Amino acid sequence: MSSVSGSSDFVLSFDELSEPKIRTRIASIALGGSHQHTPASGAPPLIQIDGASGQPHALMAIRSAVRLHVTGSLGDYSLSYCSRCDVRVDGHGGHGVGECLSGAAIRFRGNAGHAAGVGMLGGTLAIYGSAGDRLGAAMSAGELFVRGDVGGDAGVSMRGGTIVIGGDAGPRLGEALGTGTIYLRGRAESLADGMVEVGLRKRDELRLGMLLINASIRGAAKEFRRVIPESLWRTEESRHHGEVRPSWR
Amino acid sequence: MTSDTARLDGIRFAPPPVSHFSRPPQRIDLRVGIGDSGLTGEASAGGKTLGLPLFWYDPPWHLASPERCRLVADFVGACGVMIGGVARDITTAAEGLDDVTWPRLVAHRCDRAGWTLEDAQAATAIELRLGISRTATGGLEYSREQFSRWASRWGRQEEGRPTEAEEGEPEKTLPLPLVFPPEWADLSQMRTKVAQLRALSDAAVLVSCDEASLDEVLPAAVQAGADGLIVRIAADPVEALLRYRSIVATLDGSARPAIWLAGGEWDAEQAVKCFALGATAISLDAVCNRWLLGIDDPEFSPAQQAAIKLGGRIGKTREELLGDQIRERLDSLGDAIAGIMRSLMVGELSQLGPQHVLVADGSSADQRGVAGLPESR
């Protein structure tokens, strides 16, 4: 994730514009339809969003290459169906934030409610606080990071993708029917049926290390363990030389 | 008629009044309105309308080729029937279903299976589907074929191992207790979900549930401002319709959400009885599925077969014959429904009510909440 910092190129406020108008204005800015300043660096325009506190289903379906900086906590289903954008939220998120995300990078500096990242199809959702129950439910691709603790049933109905949990997890962690991977640093109250907790392989350490750096999560990859379906683990174990040993020369 | 619909079959149509002269309606309007807030099922200029009070709820698209799916859907949809399905179910064309004009119902499942924003925005109605079935072994109900249709959305799924239903006999599914979307803590959050779907799309929002969950879901759907409720029933709809009537009677204001019945197999008489008991539309899955799966495909005559073998052509193609068959069946069903309504002196579906049906057993009439013999005599 690239950093969203410095002064904003544009400022939009929910106090002055309705939600559809904000979306239209963002699309217009991305297309260069505004006469205001456009960054010379070639980076997507940085748009400050004000007055978003408590807005339910705010900033949905943003599918333009823009950087958004949102101040305040967002309501349920905010930032759903987004792609291509880079969003930083200085606040919390409600239930179902980042629903069906595909290709966007979103960071919440606070906590998130239930089922953050539900149905994710790609992209990155990072929550720097804690998250509620059913984190990443039904996600099929993408990466989901939580720096703190998560509630119960994290990863339920997960079909693919990666969840990284920096703290502890509630009961029934994981989904044995999917192919997703969960990296857990703390303790899980219990695992879902058919899930096992195993150590990291070398390639997992490399991959997780990169993911942690990108998500600005402190800590070493080796502090984490993998939670994967038992069937997947057995498949791995049955391969005599399943470990990929890349040749660095 | 089967014993599964014994209660429905026990209901009779009321005879026309004999105390005064009644002129039959000149025109029978079978259109159904959808998308009006606080639906009554009346066709209105402001909302969208269906040509017939019929819908094809859950076609097994994955069991037919995309070409066959599109062909049958076009024929059925042209008759004014709403069809359930996401674009990837029905076609493999890159442009999806942008060119279709028939009404489409898109399912928003708890696990977002097959769901896309583009589908939602092109739909006539969105079905907020509550509840999910799992196989007897606990797996998801979707088959490998369904997964593969949705594969470009669920890329890794296709490459990885299937979640459920390897080749061979599909596993039986077990309905689970009511399951919400995972972001809900309880049904009160339906309001936010409905608002979100309305913000994303102009489509009507219909909440669906199993018959057993009607008592919980209907009040929540009314509170959430949904346009209606689709109730999945096993066979006899009388119990669900009577519970719907009793729940609606307790609701504040004049809200009377539309109720659509999914499941069962109906003839015209049964359909009109359902409408009289409050249903706005009924599903035609049993009939339409046979067309999709080619079970009732028209056969060529020996002369036609001989001509085809010789490279010639006599009469219509198989596709044209199928189109004729579908049009004829749906038109005759619509005509039969209209005929019964005419005999009841009713010109519009919304005018049908419990006063148009009777039950033979007076004691059960009160329980059923429909006009019984004692009152009608």
XYZ file of C-alpha atoms in Angstrom:
626
model
C 0.000 0.000 0.000
C 1.267 3.397 -0.882
C 1.143 6.069 1.717
C -1.485 8.754 1.604
C 0.113 11.770 3.159
C 0.716 15.435 2.667
C -1.838 18.091 1.863
C -4.925 17.110 -0.073
C -5.513 18.013 -3.681
C -9.262 18.217 -3.172
C -11.657 18.397 -0.249
C -15.196 17.008 -0.346
C -17.605 17.095 2.547
C -20.705 15.115 3.372
C -21.970 18.265 5.050
C -22.276 19.900 1.649
C -22.797 17.057 -0.790
C -24.986 13.976 -0.833
C -23.455 10.527 -1.071
C -24.208 10.070 -4.809
C -22.780 13.497 -5.559
C -19.614 12.713 -3.653
C -19.200 9.550 -5.671
C -19.790 11.412 -8.906
C -17.335 14.123 -7.902
C -14.676 11.535 -7.067
C -15.123 9.865 -10.448
C -14.900 13.240 -12.123
C -11.692 14.118 -10.292
C -10.175 10.783 -11.272
C -10.962 11.476 -14.891
C -9.273 14.845 -14.629
C -12.582 16.617 -15.013
C -11.798 19.141 -12.322
C -9.966 22.394 -12.942
C -8.262 22.248 -9.599
C -4.722 21.177 -8.900
C -3.602 17.799 -10.199
C -0.432 16.348 -8.721
C 2.510 16.603 -11.048
C 4.090 13.454 -9.636
C 1.673 11.259 -11.514
C 0.269 9.856 -8.286
C -3.513 9.570 -8.142
C -5.169 12.683 -6.731
C -5.511 12.834 -2.964
C -9.015 13.713 -1.834
C -9.881 14.648 1.720
C -13.361 13.478 2.730
C -14.887 15.366 5.629
C -18.117 14.980 7.539
C -18.320 11.243 6.974
C -18.751 10.355 10.626
C -21.548 7.871 11.166
C -22.498 7.758 7.486
C -23.910 4.325 6.649
C -22.899 2.763 3.323
C -20.638 5.723 2.564
C -18.229 5.825 -0.356
C -19.441 2.623 -1.953
C -18.478 1.538 -5.453
C -15.533 3.920 -5.806
C -13.857 2.420 -8.845
C -11.423 5.137 -9.781
C -7.712 5.470 -9.211
C -7.828 7.999 -6.392
C -6.448 8.322 -2.895
C -9.002 9.131 -0.232
C -8.357 10.359 3.271
C -11.459 10.036 5.400
C -11.702 11.568 8.835
C -14.261 10.154 11.225
C -15.820 6.771 11.779
C -17.829 5.223 8.976
C -21.079 3.294 9.287
C -22.133 -0.122 8.055
C -21.187 -1.259 4.548
C -18.948 1.711 3.961
C -16.315 1.401 1.236
C -18.080 -1.618 -0.234
C -17.530 -2.711 -3.830
C -14.493 -0.454 -4.210
C -11.625 -1.112 -6.545
C -8.487 0.699 -7.678
C -8.659 3.308 -4.913
C -6.362 3.770 -1.907
C -8.224 4.792 1.202
C -7.136 5.763 4.696
C -9.814 6.123 7.335
C -8.911 7.905 10.546
C -11.644 6.275 12.559
C -13.616 3.111 13.057
C -15.709 1.116 10.619
C -19.162 -0.388 11.085
C -20.415 -3.823 10.140
C -19.658 -5.186 6.693
C -17.097 -2.535 5.786
C -15.146 -3.329 2.641
C -17.810 -5.737 1.413
C -16.935 -7.388 -1.924
C -13.780 -5.335 -2.213
C -11.851 -5.966 -5.406
C -8.497 -4.392 -5.949
C -8.669 -1.474 -3.543
C -6.408 -0.827 -0.564
C -8.244 0.335 2.535
C -6.857 1.036 5.989
C -8.928 1.722 9.075
C -6.978 3.287 11.897
C -9.637 2.155 14.377
C -11.747 -0.929 14.961
C -14.233 -2.606 12.637
C -17.597 -4.238 13.314
C -18.799 -7.659 12.267
C -17.822 -9.272 8.970
C -15.314 -6.723 7.771
C -14.246 -7.669 4.261
C -17.221 -9.966 3.719
C -17.177 -11.474 0.249
C -13.832 -9.891 -0.635
C -12.733 -10.624 -4.182
C -9.308 -9.010 -4.045
C -7.381 -6.058 -2.753
C -6.284 -5.301 0.776
C -8.223 -4.359 3.865
C -6.212 -3.475 6.963
C -7.709 -2.765 10.348
C -5.283 -1.289 12.826
C -7.570 -1.911 15.790
C -9.679 -4.974 16.499
C -12.513 -6.531 14.511
C -15.825 -8.152 15.393
C -17.215 -11.562 14.583
C -17.077 -13.326 11.217
C -14.135 -11.361 9.894
C -13.543 -12.080 6.199
C -16.635 -14.224 5.896
C -17.111 -15.679 2.421
C -14.027 -13.961 1.071
C -12.549 -15.580 -1.994
C -9.375 -13.615 -2.593
C -7.381 -10.672 -1.297
C -5.640 -9.930 1.976
C -7.200 -8.940 5.237
C -5.102 -7.707 8.160
C -6.156 -7.043 11.714
C -3.561 -5.718 14.082
C -5.575 -6.506 17.211
C -8.021 -9.214 18.223
C -10.898 -10.643 16.198
C -14.218 -12.127 17.291
C -15.700 -15.543 16.662
C -16.134 -17.391 13.388
C -13.399 -15.473 11.602
C -13.095 -16.741 8.042
C -16.423 -18.574 8.045
C -17.394 -19.693 4.535
C -14.041 -18.374 3.344
C -13.244 -19.755 -0.105
C -9.797 -18.315 -0.552
C -7.564 -15.370 0.276
C -5.470 -14.580 3.301
C -6.336 -13.323 6.766
C -3.598 -12.083 9.082
C -4.517 -11.672 12.730
C -2.037 -9.852 14.921
C -3.827 -10.570 18.196
C -6.106 -13.301 19.484
C -9.060 -14.926 17.743
C -12.438 -15.971 19.087
C -14.060 -19.378 18.755
C -14.369 -21.447 15.582
C -11.581 -19.892 13.596
C -11.398 -20.767 9.902
C -13.349 -22.653 7.281
C -12.379 -26.198 6.434
C -14.171 -26.192 3.082
C -12.167 -23.378 1.548
C -8.604 -22.940 0.437
C -7.876 -19.774 2.373
C -5.000 -19.293 4.783
C -5.118 -17.614 8.158
C -1.967 -16.399 9.912
C -2.427 -15.997 13.625
C 0.001 -14.417 16.091
C -1.985 -14.794 19.307
C -4.216 -17.590 20.502
C -7.466 -18.867 19.091
C -10.210 -19.739 21.537
C -10.991 -22.682 19.280
C -10.626 -23.721 15.669
C -13.494 -24.604 13.358
C -13.998 -28.294 12.653
C -11.453 -29.577 10.187
C -8.924 -26.790 10.769
C -5.408 -27.275 12.118
C -2.799 -24.901 13.444
C 0.628 -25.541 11.957
C 3.934 -23.780 11.702
C 5.040 -21.592 8.844
C 6.967 -22.958 5.940
C 9.881 -20.955 4.656
C 7.852 -19.623 1.777
C 5.081 -18.603 4.169
C 7.589 -16.643 6.216
C 8.756 -14.823 3.128
C 5.277 -14.110 1.929
C 3.945 -13.078 5.296
C 6.944 -10.870 5.903
C 6.189 -8.936 2.746
C 2.520 -8.718 3.619
C 3.285 -7.353 7.078
C 5.585 -4.713 5.685
C 2.998 -3.666 3.137
C 0.267 -3.485 5.747
C 2.489 -1.543 8.169
C 2.073 -4.182 10.850
C 5.002 -4.469 13.202
C 6.423 -7.841 14.120
C 8.277 -10.720 12.556
C 6.617 -13.354 10.410
C 8.045 -16.135 12.545
C 5.803 -15.041 15.422
C 2.803 -16.269 13.438
C 1.353 -19.701 12.869
C -0.795 -20.945 10.026
C -4.395 -22.037 10.437
C -5.421 -24.071 7.413
C -7.841 -26.860 6.521
C -6.629 -30.214 7.726
C -7.114 -31.702 4.269
C -4.810 -29.079 2.825
C -2.219 -29.801 5.470
C -2.398 -33.531 4.774
C -1.880 -32.836 1.104
C 1.192 -30.802 1.945
C 2.510 -33.507 4.226
C 2.016 -36.209 1.640
C 4.350 -34.499 -0.759
C 7.817 -35.763 0.016
C 9.556 -32.754 -1.357
C 6.708 -30.369 -1.415
C 8.735 -27.467 -0.111
C 9.687 -25.075 -2.836
C 13.341 -24.207 -2.498
C 13.968 -21.285 -4.754
C 17.352 -21.006 -6.348
C 18.605 -17.550 -5.621
C 21.482 -17.752 -8.079
C -53.434 -31.857 -7.970
C -51.613 -33.754 -5.281
C -52.277 -34.463 -1.646
C -49.509 -31.979 -0.858
C -51.931 -29.222 -1.723
C -54.906 -30.726 0.086
C -55.617 -27.590 2.072
C -55.504 -25.406 -1.010
C -57.703 -27.836 -2.890
C -60.186 -27.769 -0.033
C -60.854 -24.130 -0.741
C -63.545 -23.291 -3.274
C -64.282 -20.187 -5.276
C -67.207 -18.145 -4.099
C -70.130 -17.977 -6.503
C -70.887 -14.598 -8.016
C -73.464 -12.519 -6.141
C -77.061 -13.181 -7.081
C -78.651 -10.272 -5.237
C -77.788 -7.835 -7.966
C -76.612 -7.822 -11.543
C -72.872 -7.846 -12.011
C -71.230 -7.185 -15.314
C -68.046 -9.162 -15.891
C -64.986 -6.983 -16.345
C -64.248 -6.095 -19.945
C -60.527 -6.441 -19.461
C -58.470 -8.582 -17.116
C -55.218 -7.020 -15.971
C -52.673 -9.597 -14.836
C -49.833 -7.144 -14.403
C -48.073 -6.962 -11.076
C -46.266 -3.934 -9.781
C -42.867 -4.265 -8.159
C -40.624 -1.687 -6.650
C -43.273 0.515 -5.131
C -42.486 1.088 -1.500
C -45.033 -0.599 0.717
C -46.168 -2.807 -2.098
C -49.706 -3.877 -2.497
C -49.088 -5.839 -5.646
C -50.999 -3.293 -7.707
C -49.600 -2.401 -11.082
C -48.691 1.241 -11.065
C -47.271 3.657 -13.525
C -44.464 4.680 -11.193
C -43.007 1.276 -10.384
C -41.884 -1.555 -12.615
C -44.436 -4.076 -13.686
C -44.453 -7.725 -14.617
C -46.689 -8.866 -17.455
C -47.777 -11.919 -15.473
C -47.860 -12.632 -11.718
C -45.354 -15.401 -12.254
C -41.649 -15.813 -11.663
C -38.998 -18.466 -12.202
C -37.305 -18.406 -8.849
C -34.267 -20.634 -8.823
C -33.487 -22.207 -12.177
C -30.781 -24.907 -12.212
C -28.767 -22.974 -14.773
C -25.648 -25.014 -14.154
C -27.315 -28.131 -15.524
C -27.731 -26.672 -18.998
C -25.361 -25.081 -21.473
C -25.132 -21.274 -21.468
C -26.674 -21.217 -24.950
C -29.622 -23.252 -23.785
C -29.983 -21.082 -20.677
C -30.123 -17.905 -22.712
C -32.540 -19.398 -25.241
C -35.045 -20.605 -22.668
C -34.685 -17.458 -20.559
C -35.418 -15.269 -23.574
C -38.554 -17.232 -24.420
C -39.849 -17.316 -20.847
C -38.924 -13.713 -20.109
C -40.649 -12.487 -23.256
C -43.913 -13.765 -21.813
C -43.611 -11.381 -18.864
C -42.241 -13.834 -16.316
C -39.502 -12.596 -13.975
C -36.459 -14.867 -14.014
C -33.972 -15.459 -11.237
C -30.311 -15.603 -12.126
C -27.072 -13.714 -12.306
C -25.518 -12.941 -15.674
C -22.822 -15.569 -15.285
C -25.470 -18.218 -14.760
C -27.182 -17.500 -18.010
C -24.565 -16.414 -20.492
C -20.865 -16.542 -21.142
C -20.963 -13.511 -23.426
C -18.557 -10.762 -22.421
C -21.301 -8.171 -22.466
C -23.344 -10.242 -20.035
C -27.061 -9.626 -20.164
C -26.941 -5.975 -21.148
C -29.249 -6.565 -24.085
C -32.057 -8.390 -22.288
C -35.365 -6.697 -21.750
C -37.065 -9.281 -19.592
C -37.297 -8.745 -15.848
C -34.553 -10.344 -13.794
C -34.296 -11.291 -10.132
C -30.749 -11.389 -8.760
C -30.022 -13.279 -5.550
C -27.901 -11.637 -2.865
C -27.014 -14.732 -0.866
C -25.576 -14.626 2.613
C -22.239 -15.801 1.234
C -22.404 -13.535 -1.836
C -22.180 -16.559 -4.099
C -22.341 -15.433 -7.718
C -23.199 -11.882 -6.675
C -21.777 -8.939 -8.588
C -22.451 -5.246 -8.404
C -23.031 -5.107 -12.156
C -25.784 -7.698 -11.862
C -27.421 -5.826 -9.045
C -27.439 -2.617 -11.014
C -29.004 -4.259 -14.052
C -31.622 -6.240 -12.132
C -35.329 -5.573 -11.890
C -35.378 -6.901 -8.362
C -32.787 -8.005 -5.847
C -33.540 -10.978 -3.662
C -32.010 -10.592 -0.229
C -31.843 -14.324 0.414
C -31.850 -15.333 4.044
C -31.048 -18.893 4.907
C -28.664 -21.262 3.250
C -28.655 -24.971 2.705
C -25.766 -27.228 3.424
C -25.198 -30.792 2.439
C -25.705 -33.632 4.837
C -21.972 -33.640 5.480
C -21.921 -29.945 6.235
C -20.618 -28.718 2.920
C -21.920 -25.833 0.904
C -24.881 -26.585 -1.298
C -23.301 -25.401 -4.508
C -22.145 -27.909 -7.030
C -18.931 -27.907 -9.000
C -20.885 -26.764 -12.063
C -22.238 -23.760 -10.241
C -18.798 -22.866 -8.967
C -17.378 -23.074 -12.445
C -20.023 -20.687 -13.774
C -18.959 -18.162 -11.187
C -15.290 -19.014 -11.613
C -13.992 -15.751 -12.936
C -15.223 -14.142 -9.756
C -13.928 -16.925 -7.591
C -10.742 -17.671 -9.487
C -8.916 -19.664 -6.870
C -11.918 -21.770 -6.206
C -11.869 -23.186 -9.674
C -8.214 -24.005 -9.539
C -8.305 -25.408 -6.046
C -10.281 -28.286 -4.786
C -14.019 -28.000 -5.062
C -15.711 -27.036 -1.856
C -18.463 -29.500 -2.317
C -20.112 -31.986 -4.564
C -17.441 -33.790 -6.462
C -18.535 -35.478 -9.645
C -21.240 -38.014 -9.229
C -24.456 -37.913 -7.338
C -25.116 -34.535 -5.761
C -25.461 -34.674 -2.032
C -28.808 -34.008 -0.449
C -29.036 -30.613 1.130
C -30.270 -29.862 4.572
C -31.871 -26.548 5.289
C -30.250 -24.895 8.259
C -32.048 -22.631 10.672
C -32.370 -19.064 9.559
C -28.961 -17.707 8.670
C -28.310 -14.011 8.278
C -25.658 -12.362 6.226
C -22.529 -12.625 8.367
C -22.366 -8.917 9.085
C -25.682 -8.997 10.896
C -26.010 -9.607 14.581
C -29.785 -9.849 14.277
C -32.603 -9.133 11.868
C -32.816 -5.477 12.865
C -29.808 -4.868 10.628
C -31.910 -5.701 7.616
C -32.839 -2.039 7.445
C -29.247 -0.973 6.760
C -28.817 -3.720 4.192
C -31.950 -2.752 2.313
C -30.848 0.886 2.372
C -27.453 -0.137 1.015
C -28.973 -2.120 -1.840
C -31.227 0.782 -2.690
C -28.210 3.077 -2.761
C -26.428 0.724 -5.132
C -29.290 -0.048 -7.474
C -32.718 1.085 -8.625
C -33.994 -2.474 -8.358
C -36.767 -3.478 -6.019
C -35.625 -5.333 -2.909
C -37.401 -8.540 -1.983
C -36.396 -10.441 1.145
C -36.625 -14.211 0.909
C -36.866 -16.827 3.621
C -38.109 -20.309 4.285
C -41.683 -20.763 5.378
C -40.564 -21.612 8.910
C -38.931 -18.195 9.320
C -41.906 -16.152 8.150
C -42.925 -15.017 11.626
C -39.501 -13.522 12.285
C -38.680 -12.198 8.865
C -41.915 -10.558 7.764
C -42.051 -7.905 10.530
C -38.348 -7.213 10.035
C -38.835 -6.837 6.282
C -41.644 -4.367 6.848
C -39.482 -2.419 9.286
C -36.637 -2.441 6.792
C -38.840 -1.037 4.049
C -38.375 -4.002 1.722
C -40.640 -4.143 -1.296
C -41.839 -7.616 -0.553
C -41.114 -11.077 0.692
C -40.406 -14.276 -1.193
C -41.397 -17.293 0.876
C -39.964 -20.664 -0.024
C -42.656 -23.237 0.650
C -42.525 -26.993 0.512
C -45.915 -27.630 -1.036
C -49.169 -26.324 0.404
C -49.131 -22.537 0.589
C -52.229 -22.102 2.732
C -50.429 -22.131 6.056
C -47.856 -19.576 4.918
C -50.481 -17.300 3.418
C -52.657 -17.403 6.499
C -49.716 -16.663 8.734
C -48.803 -13.819 6.419
C -52.343 -12.433 6.716
C -52.368 -12.681 10.475
C -48.956 -11.010 10.808
C -49.855 -8.229 8.393
C -53.038 -7.603 10.369
C -50.964 -6.821 13.447
C -48.655 -4.391 11.682
C -49.025 -0.679 12.155
C -50.171 1.535 9.342
C -51.276 0.385 5.952
C -48.072 -1.485 5.086
C -48.921 -4.635 3.222
C -45.747 -6.017 1.707
C -46.119 -8.218 -1.310
C -45.659 -11.929 -0.738
C -44.268 -14.088 -3.511
C -44.541 -17.861 -3.236
C -41.593 -19.942 -4.377
C -41.914 -23.686 -4.668
C -44.748 -26.021 -5.484
C -46.443 -26.683 -8.770
C -49.642 -24.836 -9.559
C -52.432 -24.930 -12.044
C -54.493 -21.840 -12.813
C -57.143 -22.576 -10.176
C -54.597 -23.037 -7.444
C -52.815 -19.906 -8.555
C -55.953 -17.791 -8.307
C -56.691 -19.217 -4.864
C -53.196 -18.173 -3.783
C -53.766 -14.679 -5.147
C -57.090 -14.499 -3.318
C -55.347 -15.453 -0.082
C -52.830 -12.649 -0.537
C -50.032 -13.874 -2.792
C -48.745 -11.352 -5.293
C -46.884 -13.777 -7.516
C -46.139 -17.487 -7.653
C -43.155 -19.381 -8.965
C -43.229 -21.574 -12.044
C -40.055 -23.494 -11.389
C -41.526 -26.938 -11.895
C -42.659 -26.084 -15.416
C -39.771 -23.900 -16.514
C -37.092 -26.265 -15.228
C -38.375 -28.931 -17.580
C -37.866 -26.596 -20.518
C -34.407 -25.699 -19.352
C -33.394 -29.315 -18.946
C -34.967 -30.325 -22.256
C -37.357 -32.800 -20.674
C -40.331 -31.603 -22.695
C -38.483 -30.698 -25.857
C -40.638 -30.869 -28.970
C -40.046 -33.886 -31.164
C -39.766 -33.768 -34.923
C -42.182 -35.784 -36.973
C -40.748 -38.708 -38.968
C -41.070 -36.646 -42.137
C -39.109 -33.804 -40.600
C -36.458 -36.168 -39.302
C -36.087 -37.687 -42.748
C -35.822 -34.250 -44.293
C -33.181 -33.201 -41.799
C -31.148 -36.289 -42.595
C -31.268 -35.304 -46.244
C -30.142 -31.798 -45.386
C -33.518 -30.231 -45.970
C -35.853 -28.407 -43.667
C -39.557 -28.782 -43.207
C -41.344 -26.447 -40.870
C -39.784 -24.845 -37.840
C -36.468 -25.466 -36.158
C -36.271 -27.149 -32.782
C -35.645 -23.789 -31.134
C -38.653 -22.230 -32.820
C -40.802 -25.145 -31.738
C -39.569 -24.761 -28.174
C -40.412 -21.059 -28.273
C -43.905 -21.874 -29.521
C -44.324 -24.456 -26.786
C -43.275 -22.032 -24.056
C -45.447 -19.210 -25.380
C -48.431 -21.508 -25.752
C -48.092 -22.912 -22.245
C -47.609 -19.570 -20.537
C -50.285 -17.853 -22.603
C -52.767 -20.586 -21.807
C -51.904 -20.360 -18.123
C -52.420 -16.602 -18.227
C -55.689 -17.058 -20.115
C -56.908 -19.615 -17.600
C -56.086 -17.308 -14.683
C -57.842 -14.447 -16.462
C -60.861 -16.649 -17.144
C -61.236 -17.582 -13.492
C -60.888 -13.957 -12.484
C -63.554 -13.005 -14.984
C -65.876 -15.600 -13.480
C -65.226 -14.004 -10.106
C -66.089 -10.577 -11.586
C -62.593 -9.321 -10.836
C -60.669 -7.206 -13.309
C -57.355 -6.797 -11.484
C -55.275 -9.104 -9.335
C -55.199 -6.588 -6.513
C -58.987 -6.777 -6.300
C -58.864 -10.487 -5.507
C -59.339 -11.196 -1.834
C -60.488 -13.777 0.661
C -64.077 -12.831 -0.107
C -63.642 -14.687 -3.375
C -62.923 -18.061 -1.766
C -64.809 -20.291 0.617
C -63.924 -23.217 2.804
C -66.269 -26.112 3.218
C -65.667 -26.479 6.937
C -67.130 -23.526 8.806
C -65.145 -24.185 11.955
C -61.858 -24.024 10.169
C -62.862 -20.891 8.300
C -62.127 -18.750 11.325
C -58.760 -20.352 11.743
C -58.003 -19.768 8.128
C -59.173 -16.192 8.220
C -60.971 -16.580 4.925
C -64.675 -16.324 4.253
C -66.446 -19.384 5.515
C -69.808 -20.810 4.664
C -71.636 -19.433 7.721
C -70.863 -15.846 6.751
C -71.461 -16.350 3.079
C -74.875 -17.930 3.350
